[in-house]
PDB file of C-alpha atoms in Angstrom:
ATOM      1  CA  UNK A   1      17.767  -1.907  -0.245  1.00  0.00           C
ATOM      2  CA  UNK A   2      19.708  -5.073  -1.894  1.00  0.00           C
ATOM      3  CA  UNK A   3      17.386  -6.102  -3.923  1.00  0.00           C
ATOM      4  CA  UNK A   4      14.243  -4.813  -5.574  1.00  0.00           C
ATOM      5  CA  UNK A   5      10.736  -4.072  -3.462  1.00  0.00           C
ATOM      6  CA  UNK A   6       8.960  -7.600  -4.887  1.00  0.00           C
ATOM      7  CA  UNK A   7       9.904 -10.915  -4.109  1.00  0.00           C
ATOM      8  CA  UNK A   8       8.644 -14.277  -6.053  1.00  0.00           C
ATOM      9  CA  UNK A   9       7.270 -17.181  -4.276  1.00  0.00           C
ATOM     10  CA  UNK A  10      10.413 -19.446  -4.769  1.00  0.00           C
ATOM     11  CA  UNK A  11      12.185 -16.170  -3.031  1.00  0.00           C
ATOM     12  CA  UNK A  12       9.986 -16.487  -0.216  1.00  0.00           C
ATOM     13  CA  UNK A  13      10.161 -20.139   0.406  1.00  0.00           C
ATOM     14  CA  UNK A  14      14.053 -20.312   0.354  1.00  0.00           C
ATOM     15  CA  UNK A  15      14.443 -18.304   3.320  1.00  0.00           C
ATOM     16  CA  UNK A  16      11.108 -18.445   5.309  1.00  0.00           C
ATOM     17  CA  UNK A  17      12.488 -20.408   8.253  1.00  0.00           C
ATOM     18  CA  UNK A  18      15.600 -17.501   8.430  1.00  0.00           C
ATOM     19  CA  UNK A  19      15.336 -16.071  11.800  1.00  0.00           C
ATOM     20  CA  UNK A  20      15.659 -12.455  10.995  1.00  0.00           C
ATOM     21  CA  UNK A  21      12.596 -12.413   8.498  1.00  0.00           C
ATOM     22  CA  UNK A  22       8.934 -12.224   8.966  1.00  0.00           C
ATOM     23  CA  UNK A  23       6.160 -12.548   6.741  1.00  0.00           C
ATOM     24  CA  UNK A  24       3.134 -10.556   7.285  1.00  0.00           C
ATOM     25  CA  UNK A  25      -0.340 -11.080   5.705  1.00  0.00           C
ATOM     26  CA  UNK A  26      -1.814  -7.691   5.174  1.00  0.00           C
ATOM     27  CA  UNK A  27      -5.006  -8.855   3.111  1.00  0.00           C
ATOM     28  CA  UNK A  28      -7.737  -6.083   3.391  1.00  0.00           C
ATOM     29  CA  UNK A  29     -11.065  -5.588   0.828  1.00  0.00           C
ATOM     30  CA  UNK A  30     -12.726  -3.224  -0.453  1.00  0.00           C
ATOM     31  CA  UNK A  31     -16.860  -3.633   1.474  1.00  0.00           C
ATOM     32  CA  UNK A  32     -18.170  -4.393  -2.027  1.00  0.00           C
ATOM     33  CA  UNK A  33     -15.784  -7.419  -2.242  1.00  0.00           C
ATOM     34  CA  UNK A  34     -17.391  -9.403   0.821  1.00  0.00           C
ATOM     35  CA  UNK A  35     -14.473 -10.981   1.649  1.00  0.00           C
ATOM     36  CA  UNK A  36     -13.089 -11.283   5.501  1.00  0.00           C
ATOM     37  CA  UNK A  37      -9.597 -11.074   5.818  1.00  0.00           C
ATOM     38  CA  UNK A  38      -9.234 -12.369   9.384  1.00  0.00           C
ATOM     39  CA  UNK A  39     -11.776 -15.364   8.577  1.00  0.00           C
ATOM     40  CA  UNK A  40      -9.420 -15.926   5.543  1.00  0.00           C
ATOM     41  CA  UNK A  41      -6.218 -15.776   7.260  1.00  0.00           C
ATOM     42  CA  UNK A  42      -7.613 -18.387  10.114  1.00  0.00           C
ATOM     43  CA  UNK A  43      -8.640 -20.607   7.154  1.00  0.00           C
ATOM     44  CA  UNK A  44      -5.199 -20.656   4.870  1.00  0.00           C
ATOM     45  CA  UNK A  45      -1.954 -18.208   5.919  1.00  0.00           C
ATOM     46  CA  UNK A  46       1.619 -18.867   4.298  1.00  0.00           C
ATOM     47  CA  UNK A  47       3.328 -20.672   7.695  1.00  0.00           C
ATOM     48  CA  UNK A  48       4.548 -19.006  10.088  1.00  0.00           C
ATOM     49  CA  UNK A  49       2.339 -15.606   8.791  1.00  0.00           C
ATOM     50  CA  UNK A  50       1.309 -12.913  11.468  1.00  0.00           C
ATOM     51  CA  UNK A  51      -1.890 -10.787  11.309  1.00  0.00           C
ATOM     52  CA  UNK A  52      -1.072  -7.087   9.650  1.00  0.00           C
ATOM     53  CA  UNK A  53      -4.606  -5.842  10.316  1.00  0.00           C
ATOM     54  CA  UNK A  54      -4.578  -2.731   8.123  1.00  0.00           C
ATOM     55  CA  UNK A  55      -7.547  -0.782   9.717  1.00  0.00           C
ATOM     56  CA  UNK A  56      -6.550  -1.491  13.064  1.00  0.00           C
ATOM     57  CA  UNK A  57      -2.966  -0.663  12.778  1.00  0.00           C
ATOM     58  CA  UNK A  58      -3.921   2.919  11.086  1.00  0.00           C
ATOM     59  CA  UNK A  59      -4.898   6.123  13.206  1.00  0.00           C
ATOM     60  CA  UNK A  60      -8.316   4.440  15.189  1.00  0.00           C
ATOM     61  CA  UNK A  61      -9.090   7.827  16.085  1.00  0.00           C
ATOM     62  CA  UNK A  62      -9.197   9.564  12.798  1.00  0.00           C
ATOM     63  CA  UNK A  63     -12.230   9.927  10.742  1.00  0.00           C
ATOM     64  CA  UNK A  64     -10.406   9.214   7.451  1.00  0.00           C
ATOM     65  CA  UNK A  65      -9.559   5.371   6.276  1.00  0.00           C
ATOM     66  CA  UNK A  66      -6.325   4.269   7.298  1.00  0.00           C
ATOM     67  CA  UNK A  67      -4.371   6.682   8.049  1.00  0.00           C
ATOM     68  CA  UNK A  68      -0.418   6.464   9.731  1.00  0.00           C
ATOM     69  CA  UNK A  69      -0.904   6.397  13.353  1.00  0.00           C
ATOM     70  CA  UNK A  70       1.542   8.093  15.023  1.00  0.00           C
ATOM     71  CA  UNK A  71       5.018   7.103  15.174  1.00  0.00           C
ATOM     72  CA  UNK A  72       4.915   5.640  19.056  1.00  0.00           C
ATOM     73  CA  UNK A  73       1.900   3.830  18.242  1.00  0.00           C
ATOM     74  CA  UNK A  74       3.013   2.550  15.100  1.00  0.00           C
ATOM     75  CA  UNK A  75       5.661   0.930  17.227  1.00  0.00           C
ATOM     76  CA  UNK A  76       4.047  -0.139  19.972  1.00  0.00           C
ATOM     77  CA  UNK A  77       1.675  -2.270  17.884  1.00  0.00           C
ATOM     78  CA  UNK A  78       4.778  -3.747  15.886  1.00  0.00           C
ATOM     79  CA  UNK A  79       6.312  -4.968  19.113  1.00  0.00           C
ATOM     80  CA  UNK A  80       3.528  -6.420  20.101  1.00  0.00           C
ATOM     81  CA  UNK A  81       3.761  -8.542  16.695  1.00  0.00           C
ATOM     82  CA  UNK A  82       7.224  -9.543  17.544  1.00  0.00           C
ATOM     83  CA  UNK A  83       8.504  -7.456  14.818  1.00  0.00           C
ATOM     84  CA  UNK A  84      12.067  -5.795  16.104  1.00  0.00           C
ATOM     85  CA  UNK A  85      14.611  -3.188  14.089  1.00  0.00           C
ATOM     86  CA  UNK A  86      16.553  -5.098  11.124  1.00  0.00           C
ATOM     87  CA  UNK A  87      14.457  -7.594  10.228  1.00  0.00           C
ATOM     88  CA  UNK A  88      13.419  -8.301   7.178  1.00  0.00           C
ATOM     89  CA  UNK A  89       9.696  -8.244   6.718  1.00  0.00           C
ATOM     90  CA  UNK A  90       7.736  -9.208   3.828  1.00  0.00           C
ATOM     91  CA  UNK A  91       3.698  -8.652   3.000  1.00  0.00           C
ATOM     92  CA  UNK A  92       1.223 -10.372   0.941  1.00  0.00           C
ATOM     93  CA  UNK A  93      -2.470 -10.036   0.397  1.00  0.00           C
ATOM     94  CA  UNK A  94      -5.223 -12.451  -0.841  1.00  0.00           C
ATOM     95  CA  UNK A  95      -5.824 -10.569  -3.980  1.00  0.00           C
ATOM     96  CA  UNK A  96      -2.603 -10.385  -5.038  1.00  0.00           C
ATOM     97  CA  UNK A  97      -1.412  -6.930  -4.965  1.00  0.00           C
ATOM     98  CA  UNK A  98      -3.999  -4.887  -3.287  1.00  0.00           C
ATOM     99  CA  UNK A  99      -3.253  -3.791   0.075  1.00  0.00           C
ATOM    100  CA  UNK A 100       0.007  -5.079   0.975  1.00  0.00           C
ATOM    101  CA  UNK A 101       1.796  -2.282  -0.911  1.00  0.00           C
ATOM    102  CA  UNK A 102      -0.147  -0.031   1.657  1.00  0.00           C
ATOM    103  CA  UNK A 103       1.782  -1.835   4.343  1.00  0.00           C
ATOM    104  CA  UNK A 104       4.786  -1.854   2.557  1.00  0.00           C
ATOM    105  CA  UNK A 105       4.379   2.018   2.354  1.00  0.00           C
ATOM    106  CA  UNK A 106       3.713   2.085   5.636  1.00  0.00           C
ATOM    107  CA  UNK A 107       6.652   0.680   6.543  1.00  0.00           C
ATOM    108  CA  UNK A 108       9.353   2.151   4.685  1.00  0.00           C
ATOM    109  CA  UNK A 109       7.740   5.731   5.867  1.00  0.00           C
ATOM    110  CA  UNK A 110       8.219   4.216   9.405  1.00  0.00           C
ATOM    111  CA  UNK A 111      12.099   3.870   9.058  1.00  0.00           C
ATOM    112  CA  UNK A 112      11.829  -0.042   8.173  1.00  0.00           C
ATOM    113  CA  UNK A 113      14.579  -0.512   5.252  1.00  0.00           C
ATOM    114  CA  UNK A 114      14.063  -3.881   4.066  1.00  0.00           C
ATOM    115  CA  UNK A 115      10.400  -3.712   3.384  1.00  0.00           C
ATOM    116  CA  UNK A 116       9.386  -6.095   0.657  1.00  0.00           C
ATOM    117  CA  UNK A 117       6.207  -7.594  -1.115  1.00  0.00           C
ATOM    118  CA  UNK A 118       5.126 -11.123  -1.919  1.00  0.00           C
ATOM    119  CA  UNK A 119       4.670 -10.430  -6.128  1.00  0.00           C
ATOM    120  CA  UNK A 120       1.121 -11.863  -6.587  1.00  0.00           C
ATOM    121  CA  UNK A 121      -0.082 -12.528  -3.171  1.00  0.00           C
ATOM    122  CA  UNK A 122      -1.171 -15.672  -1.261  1.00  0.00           C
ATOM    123  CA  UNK A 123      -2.735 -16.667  -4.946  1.00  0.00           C
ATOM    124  CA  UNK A 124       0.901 -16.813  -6.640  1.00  0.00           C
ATOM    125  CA  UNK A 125       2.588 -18.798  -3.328  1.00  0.00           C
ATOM    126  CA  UNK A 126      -0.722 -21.174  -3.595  1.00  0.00           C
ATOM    127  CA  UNK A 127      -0.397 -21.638  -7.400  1.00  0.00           C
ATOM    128  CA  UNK A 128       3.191 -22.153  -7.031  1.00  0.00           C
ATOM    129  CA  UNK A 129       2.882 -25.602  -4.811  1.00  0.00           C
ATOM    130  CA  UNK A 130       3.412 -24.432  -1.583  1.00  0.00           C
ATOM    131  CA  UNK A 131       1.870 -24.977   1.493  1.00  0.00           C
ATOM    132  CA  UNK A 132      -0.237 -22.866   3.939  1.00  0.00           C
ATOM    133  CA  UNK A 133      -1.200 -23.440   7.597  1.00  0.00           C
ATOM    134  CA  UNK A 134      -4.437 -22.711   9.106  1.00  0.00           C
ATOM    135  CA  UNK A 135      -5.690 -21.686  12.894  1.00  0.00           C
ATOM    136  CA  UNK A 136      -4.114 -18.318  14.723  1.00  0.00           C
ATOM    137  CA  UNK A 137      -0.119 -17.867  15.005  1.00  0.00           C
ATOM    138  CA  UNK A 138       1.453 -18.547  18.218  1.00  0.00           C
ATOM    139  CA  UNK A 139       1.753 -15.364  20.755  1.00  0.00           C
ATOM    140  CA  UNK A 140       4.808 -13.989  18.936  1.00  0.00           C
ATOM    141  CA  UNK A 141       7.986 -12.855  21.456  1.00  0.00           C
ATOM    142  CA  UNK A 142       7.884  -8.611  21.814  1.00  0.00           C
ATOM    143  CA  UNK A 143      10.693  -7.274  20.363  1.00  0.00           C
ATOM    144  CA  UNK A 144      12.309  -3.743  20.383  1.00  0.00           C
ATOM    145  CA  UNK A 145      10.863  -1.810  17.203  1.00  0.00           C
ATOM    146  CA  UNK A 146      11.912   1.725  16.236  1.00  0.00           C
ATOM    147  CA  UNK A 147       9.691   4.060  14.236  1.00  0.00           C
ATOM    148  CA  UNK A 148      10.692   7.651  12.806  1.00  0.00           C
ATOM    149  CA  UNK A 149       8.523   9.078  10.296  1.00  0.00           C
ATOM    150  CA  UNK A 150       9.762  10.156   7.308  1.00  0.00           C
ATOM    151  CA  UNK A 151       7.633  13.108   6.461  1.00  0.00           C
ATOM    152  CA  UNK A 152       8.681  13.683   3.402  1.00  0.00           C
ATOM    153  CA  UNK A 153       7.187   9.916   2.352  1.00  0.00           C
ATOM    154  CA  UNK A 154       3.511  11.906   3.105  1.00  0.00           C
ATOM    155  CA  UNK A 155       1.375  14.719   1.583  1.00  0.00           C
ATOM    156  CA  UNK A 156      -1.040  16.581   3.094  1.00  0.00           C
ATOM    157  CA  UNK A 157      -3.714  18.056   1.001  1.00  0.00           C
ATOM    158  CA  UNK A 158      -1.652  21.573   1.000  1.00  0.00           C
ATOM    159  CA  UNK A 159       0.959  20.097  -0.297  1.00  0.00           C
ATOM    160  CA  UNK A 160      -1.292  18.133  -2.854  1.00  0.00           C
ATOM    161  CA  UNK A 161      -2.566  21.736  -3.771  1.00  0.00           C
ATOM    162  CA  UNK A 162       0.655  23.645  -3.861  1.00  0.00           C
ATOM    163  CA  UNK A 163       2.375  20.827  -6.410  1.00  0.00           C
ATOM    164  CA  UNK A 164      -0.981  21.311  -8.688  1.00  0.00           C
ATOM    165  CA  UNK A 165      -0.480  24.762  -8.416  1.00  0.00           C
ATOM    166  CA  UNK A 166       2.934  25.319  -9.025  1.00  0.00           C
ATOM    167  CA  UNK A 167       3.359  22.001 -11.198  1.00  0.00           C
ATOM    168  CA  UNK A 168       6.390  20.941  -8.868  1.00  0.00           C
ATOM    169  CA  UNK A 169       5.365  17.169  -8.492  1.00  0.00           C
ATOM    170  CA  UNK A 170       2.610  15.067 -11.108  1.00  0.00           C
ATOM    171  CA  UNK A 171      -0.846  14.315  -8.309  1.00  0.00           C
ATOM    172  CA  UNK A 172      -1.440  10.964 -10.198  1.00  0.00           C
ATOM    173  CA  UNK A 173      -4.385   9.447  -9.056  1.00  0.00           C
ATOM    174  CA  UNK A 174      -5.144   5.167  -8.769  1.00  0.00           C
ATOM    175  CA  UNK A 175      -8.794   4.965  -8.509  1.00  0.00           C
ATOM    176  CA  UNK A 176     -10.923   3.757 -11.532  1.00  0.00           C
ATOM    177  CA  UNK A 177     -11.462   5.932 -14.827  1.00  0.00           C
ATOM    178  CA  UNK A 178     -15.240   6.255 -13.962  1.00  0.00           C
ATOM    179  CA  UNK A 179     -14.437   7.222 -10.254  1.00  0.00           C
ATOM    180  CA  UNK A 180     -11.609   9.766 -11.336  1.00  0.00           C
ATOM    181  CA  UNK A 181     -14.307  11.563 -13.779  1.00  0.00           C
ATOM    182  CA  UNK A 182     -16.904  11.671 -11.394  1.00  0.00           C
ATOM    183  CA  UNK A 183     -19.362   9.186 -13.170  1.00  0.00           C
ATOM    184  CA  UNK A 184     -19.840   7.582 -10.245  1.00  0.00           C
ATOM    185  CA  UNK A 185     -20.979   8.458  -7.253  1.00  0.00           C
ATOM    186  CA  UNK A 186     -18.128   7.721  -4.234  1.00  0.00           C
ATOM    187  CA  UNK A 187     -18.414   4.969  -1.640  1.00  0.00           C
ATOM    188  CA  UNK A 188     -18.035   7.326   1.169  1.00  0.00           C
ATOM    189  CA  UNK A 189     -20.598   9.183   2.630  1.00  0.00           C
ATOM    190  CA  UNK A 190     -19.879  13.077   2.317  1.00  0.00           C
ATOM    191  CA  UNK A 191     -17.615  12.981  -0.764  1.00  0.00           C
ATOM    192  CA  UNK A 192     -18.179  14.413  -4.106  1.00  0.00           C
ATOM    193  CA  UNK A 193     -17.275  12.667  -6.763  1.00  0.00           C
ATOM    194  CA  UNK A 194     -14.857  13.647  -9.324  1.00  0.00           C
ATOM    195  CA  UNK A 195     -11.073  14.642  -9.182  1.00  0.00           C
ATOM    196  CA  UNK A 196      -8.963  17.059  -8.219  1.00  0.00           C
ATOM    197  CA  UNK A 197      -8.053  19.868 -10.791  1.00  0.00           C
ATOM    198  CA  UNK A 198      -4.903  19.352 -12.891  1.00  0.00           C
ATOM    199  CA  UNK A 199      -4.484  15.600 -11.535  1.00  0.00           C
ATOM    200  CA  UNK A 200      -3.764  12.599 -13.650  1.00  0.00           C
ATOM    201  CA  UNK A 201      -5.309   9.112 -13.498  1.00  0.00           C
ATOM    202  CA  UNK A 202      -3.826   5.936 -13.895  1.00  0.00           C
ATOM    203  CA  UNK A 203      -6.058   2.799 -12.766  1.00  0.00           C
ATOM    204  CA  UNK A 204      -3.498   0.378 -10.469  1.00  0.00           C
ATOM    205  CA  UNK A 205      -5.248  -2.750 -12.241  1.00  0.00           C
ATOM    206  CA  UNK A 206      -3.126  -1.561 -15.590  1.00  0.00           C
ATOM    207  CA  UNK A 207      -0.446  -1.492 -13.584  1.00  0.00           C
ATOM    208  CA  UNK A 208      -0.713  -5.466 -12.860  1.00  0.00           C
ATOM    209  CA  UNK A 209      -1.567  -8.676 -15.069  1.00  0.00           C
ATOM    210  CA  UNK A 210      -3.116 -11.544 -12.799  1.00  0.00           C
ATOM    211  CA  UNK A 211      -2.519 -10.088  -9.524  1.00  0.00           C
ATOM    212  CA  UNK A 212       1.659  -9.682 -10.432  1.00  0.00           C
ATOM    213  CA  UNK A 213       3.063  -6.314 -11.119  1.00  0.00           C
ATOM    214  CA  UNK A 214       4.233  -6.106 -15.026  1.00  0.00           C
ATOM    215  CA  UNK A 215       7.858  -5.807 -16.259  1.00  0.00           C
ATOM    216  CA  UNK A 216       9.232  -2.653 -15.812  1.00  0.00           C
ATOM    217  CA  UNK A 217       9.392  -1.757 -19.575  1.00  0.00           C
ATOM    218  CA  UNK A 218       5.835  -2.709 -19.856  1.00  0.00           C
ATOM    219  CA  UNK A 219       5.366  -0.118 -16.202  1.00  0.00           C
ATOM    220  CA  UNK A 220       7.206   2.358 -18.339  1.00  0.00           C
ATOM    221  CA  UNK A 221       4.753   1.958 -21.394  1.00  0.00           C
ATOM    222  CA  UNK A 222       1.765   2.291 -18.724  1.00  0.00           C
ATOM    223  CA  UNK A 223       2.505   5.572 -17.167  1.00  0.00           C
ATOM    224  CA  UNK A 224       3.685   6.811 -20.920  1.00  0.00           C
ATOM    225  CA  UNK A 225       0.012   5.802 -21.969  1.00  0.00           C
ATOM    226  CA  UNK A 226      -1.724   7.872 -19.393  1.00  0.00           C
ATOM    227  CA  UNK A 227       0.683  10.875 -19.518  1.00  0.00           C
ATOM    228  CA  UNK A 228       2.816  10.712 -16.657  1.00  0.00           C
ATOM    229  CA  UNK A 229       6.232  10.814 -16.743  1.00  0.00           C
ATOM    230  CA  UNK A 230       7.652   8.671 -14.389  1.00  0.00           C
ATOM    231  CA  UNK A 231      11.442  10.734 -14.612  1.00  0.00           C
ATOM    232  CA  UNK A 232       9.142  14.044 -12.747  1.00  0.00           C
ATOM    233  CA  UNK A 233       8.227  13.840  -8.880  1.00  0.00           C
ATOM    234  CA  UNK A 234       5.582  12.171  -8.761  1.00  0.00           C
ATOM    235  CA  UNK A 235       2.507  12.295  -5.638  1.00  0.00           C
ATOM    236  CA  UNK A 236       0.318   9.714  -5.488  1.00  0.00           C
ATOM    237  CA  UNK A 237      -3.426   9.533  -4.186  1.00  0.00           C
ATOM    238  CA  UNK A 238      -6.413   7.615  -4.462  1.00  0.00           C
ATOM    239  CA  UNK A 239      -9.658   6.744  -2.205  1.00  0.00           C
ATOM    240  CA  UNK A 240      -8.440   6.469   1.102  1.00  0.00           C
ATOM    241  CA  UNK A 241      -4.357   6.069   0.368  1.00  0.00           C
ATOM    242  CA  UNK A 242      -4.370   1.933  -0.212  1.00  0.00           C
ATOM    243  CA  UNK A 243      -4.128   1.791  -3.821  1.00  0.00           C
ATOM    244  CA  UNK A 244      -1.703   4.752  -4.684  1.00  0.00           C
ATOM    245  CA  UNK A 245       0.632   2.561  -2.690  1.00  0.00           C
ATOM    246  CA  UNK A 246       0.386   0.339  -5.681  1.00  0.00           C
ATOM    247  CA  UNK A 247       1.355   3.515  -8.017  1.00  0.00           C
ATOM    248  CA  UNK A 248       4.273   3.805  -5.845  1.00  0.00           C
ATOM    249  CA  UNK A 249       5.231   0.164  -5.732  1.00  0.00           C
ATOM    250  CA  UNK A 250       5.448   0.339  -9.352  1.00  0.00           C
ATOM    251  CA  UNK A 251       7.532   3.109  -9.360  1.00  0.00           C
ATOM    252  CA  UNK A 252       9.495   1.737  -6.770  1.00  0.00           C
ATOM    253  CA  UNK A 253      10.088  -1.241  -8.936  1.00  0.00           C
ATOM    254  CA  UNK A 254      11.243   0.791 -11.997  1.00  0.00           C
ATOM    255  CA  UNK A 255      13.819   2.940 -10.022  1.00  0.00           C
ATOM    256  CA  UNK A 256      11.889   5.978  -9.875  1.00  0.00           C
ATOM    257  CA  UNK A 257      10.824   5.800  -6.419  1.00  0.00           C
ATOM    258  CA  UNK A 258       7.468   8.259  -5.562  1.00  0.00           C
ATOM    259  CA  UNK A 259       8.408  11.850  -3.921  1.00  0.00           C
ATOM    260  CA  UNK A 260       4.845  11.302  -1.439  1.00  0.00           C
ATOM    261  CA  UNK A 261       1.621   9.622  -1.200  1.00  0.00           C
ATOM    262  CA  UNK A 262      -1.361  11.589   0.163  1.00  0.00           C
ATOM    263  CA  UNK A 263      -2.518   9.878   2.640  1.00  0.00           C
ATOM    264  CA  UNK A 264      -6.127  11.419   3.234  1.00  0.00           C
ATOM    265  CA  UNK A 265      -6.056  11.023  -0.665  1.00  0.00           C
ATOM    266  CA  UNK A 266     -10.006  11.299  -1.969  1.00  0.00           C
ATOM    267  CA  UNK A 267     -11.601  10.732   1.508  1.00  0.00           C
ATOM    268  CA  UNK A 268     -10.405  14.371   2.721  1.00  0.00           C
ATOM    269  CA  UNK A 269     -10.317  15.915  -0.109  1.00  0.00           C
ATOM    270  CA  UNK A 270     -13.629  15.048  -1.896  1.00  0.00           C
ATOM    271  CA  UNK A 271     -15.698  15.934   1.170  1.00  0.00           C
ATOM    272  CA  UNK A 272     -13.296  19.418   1.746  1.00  0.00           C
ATOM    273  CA  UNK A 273     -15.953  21.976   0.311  1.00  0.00           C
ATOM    274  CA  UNK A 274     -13.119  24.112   0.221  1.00  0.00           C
ATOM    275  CA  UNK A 275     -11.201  22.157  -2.367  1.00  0.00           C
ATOM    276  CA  UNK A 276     -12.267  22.521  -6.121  1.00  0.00           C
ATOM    277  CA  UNK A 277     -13.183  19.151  -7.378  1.00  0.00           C
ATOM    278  CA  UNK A 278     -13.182  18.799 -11.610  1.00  0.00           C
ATOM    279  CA  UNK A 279     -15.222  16.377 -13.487  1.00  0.00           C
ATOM    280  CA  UNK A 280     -14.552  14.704 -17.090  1.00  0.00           C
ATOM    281  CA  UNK A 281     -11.453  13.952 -18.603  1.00  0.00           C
ATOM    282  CA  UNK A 282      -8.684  15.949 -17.704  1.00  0.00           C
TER     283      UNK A 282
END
């Protein structure tokens, strides 16, 4: 990529009406939030904005949370967005930075090189003057979109065990401190709280200050606080695979791009009674 993975509002704005870009909104909440994204998006969209619904563009007929579909029906639902090879496509969320570095994950393990994210969200473009549009987008034109999985971009939970094992790659895990030590009990039915063995945890809200990702010195100061070294391979993981997409944006953004996310992340491996699960700090 020319540039780095965020973009700024002003960014945005300069080149929304170029033909070759599209700009997807990709909000998505956890249940506790009560928030609906597609009653949102009808209500206030940046113009022009299509519909990235997260849960239904995942694997529909796996029991985990959002995981990649497969590669021909990956595509098949990006045509039908009017999304085509070499176009530029940018996601936002309503949070801010939430869930649209899930999409942007999703896309660059697709094949898609010129992924990008809206730094701050639908809050940051709002805040910054400009102007949304309301009501559903217009029946987009199908276009011809490639996907080829990079399977290197995705960990299973063997290869999640092997690199704790063998201490090949850092498992750093994004969910909250109290989730990550088990003092909580998980939203899922099934899972066990806790943490995998040997992992580390680094909250994605450090990584961010109102809904923008930090500087990269201050990302640099962040992962140095909670003892990872962003220079090692790094996997990342968390509850169902949408926020360790904000560990990997980060990295991303300070040159130092991920080696994998798991993608089952705490959903498979919390309720695998075969995996050992650890409690406490680290």
């Amino acid at each position: 990529m020319a540039h780095a993975p965020l973009v700024s509002p002003d960014w945005l704005h300069d080149r929304l009406a170029a033909p070759d870009i599209v700009v997807l909104d990709a909000s998505w909440y956890l249940p506790a939030a009560g928030r609906d994204p597609q009653a949102e998006f009808r209500a206030a969209h940046i113009p022009g904005a299509r519909r990235f619904d997260l849960d239904a563009m995942s694997d529909t007929e796996s029991s985990l949370p959002h995981m990649l579909p497969r590669p021909e029906v990956f595509a098949a639902r990006m045509r039908a967005l009017g999304i085509g090879d070499g176009m530029q496509i940018v996601a936002y969320d309503g949070q801010g930075l939430f869930s649209a570095p899930r999409v942007w994950w999703m896309l660059k393990a697709f094949g898609v090189r010129d992924a990008l994210v809206l730094d701050g969200g639908l809050p940051a473009w709002v805040e910054a003057g400009y102007p949304t549009e309301e009501g559903e987008p217009r029946q987009p034109e199908r276009r011809h979109f490639t996907a080829r999985l990079d399977h290197g971009a995705v960990a299973d939970a063997d290869d999640v065990a092997r690199a704790l094992e063998s201490g090949s790659a850092q498992v750093v895990d994004a969910r909250s401190g109290t989730r990550f030590r088990g003092e909580e009990p998980e939203p899922r039915a099934g899972v066990r709280p806790g943490h995998m063995p040997g992992a580390c945890n680094l909250h994605y809200a450090a990584l961010q200050r109102d809904g923008r990702m930090k500087s990269p010195d201050e990302l640099k100061s962040v992962f140095a606080e909670n003892g990872v070294d962003p220079d090692r391979p790094i996997v990342t993981t968390c509850g169902s695979g949408v926020t360790a997409a904000i560990i990997a944006l980060a990295l991303e953004t300070m040159g130092r791009p991920a080696r994998s996310l798991y993608d089952g992340s705490w959903s498979e491996w919390g309720a695998d009674p075969t995996r050992a699960v650890a409690t406490g700090a680290p």
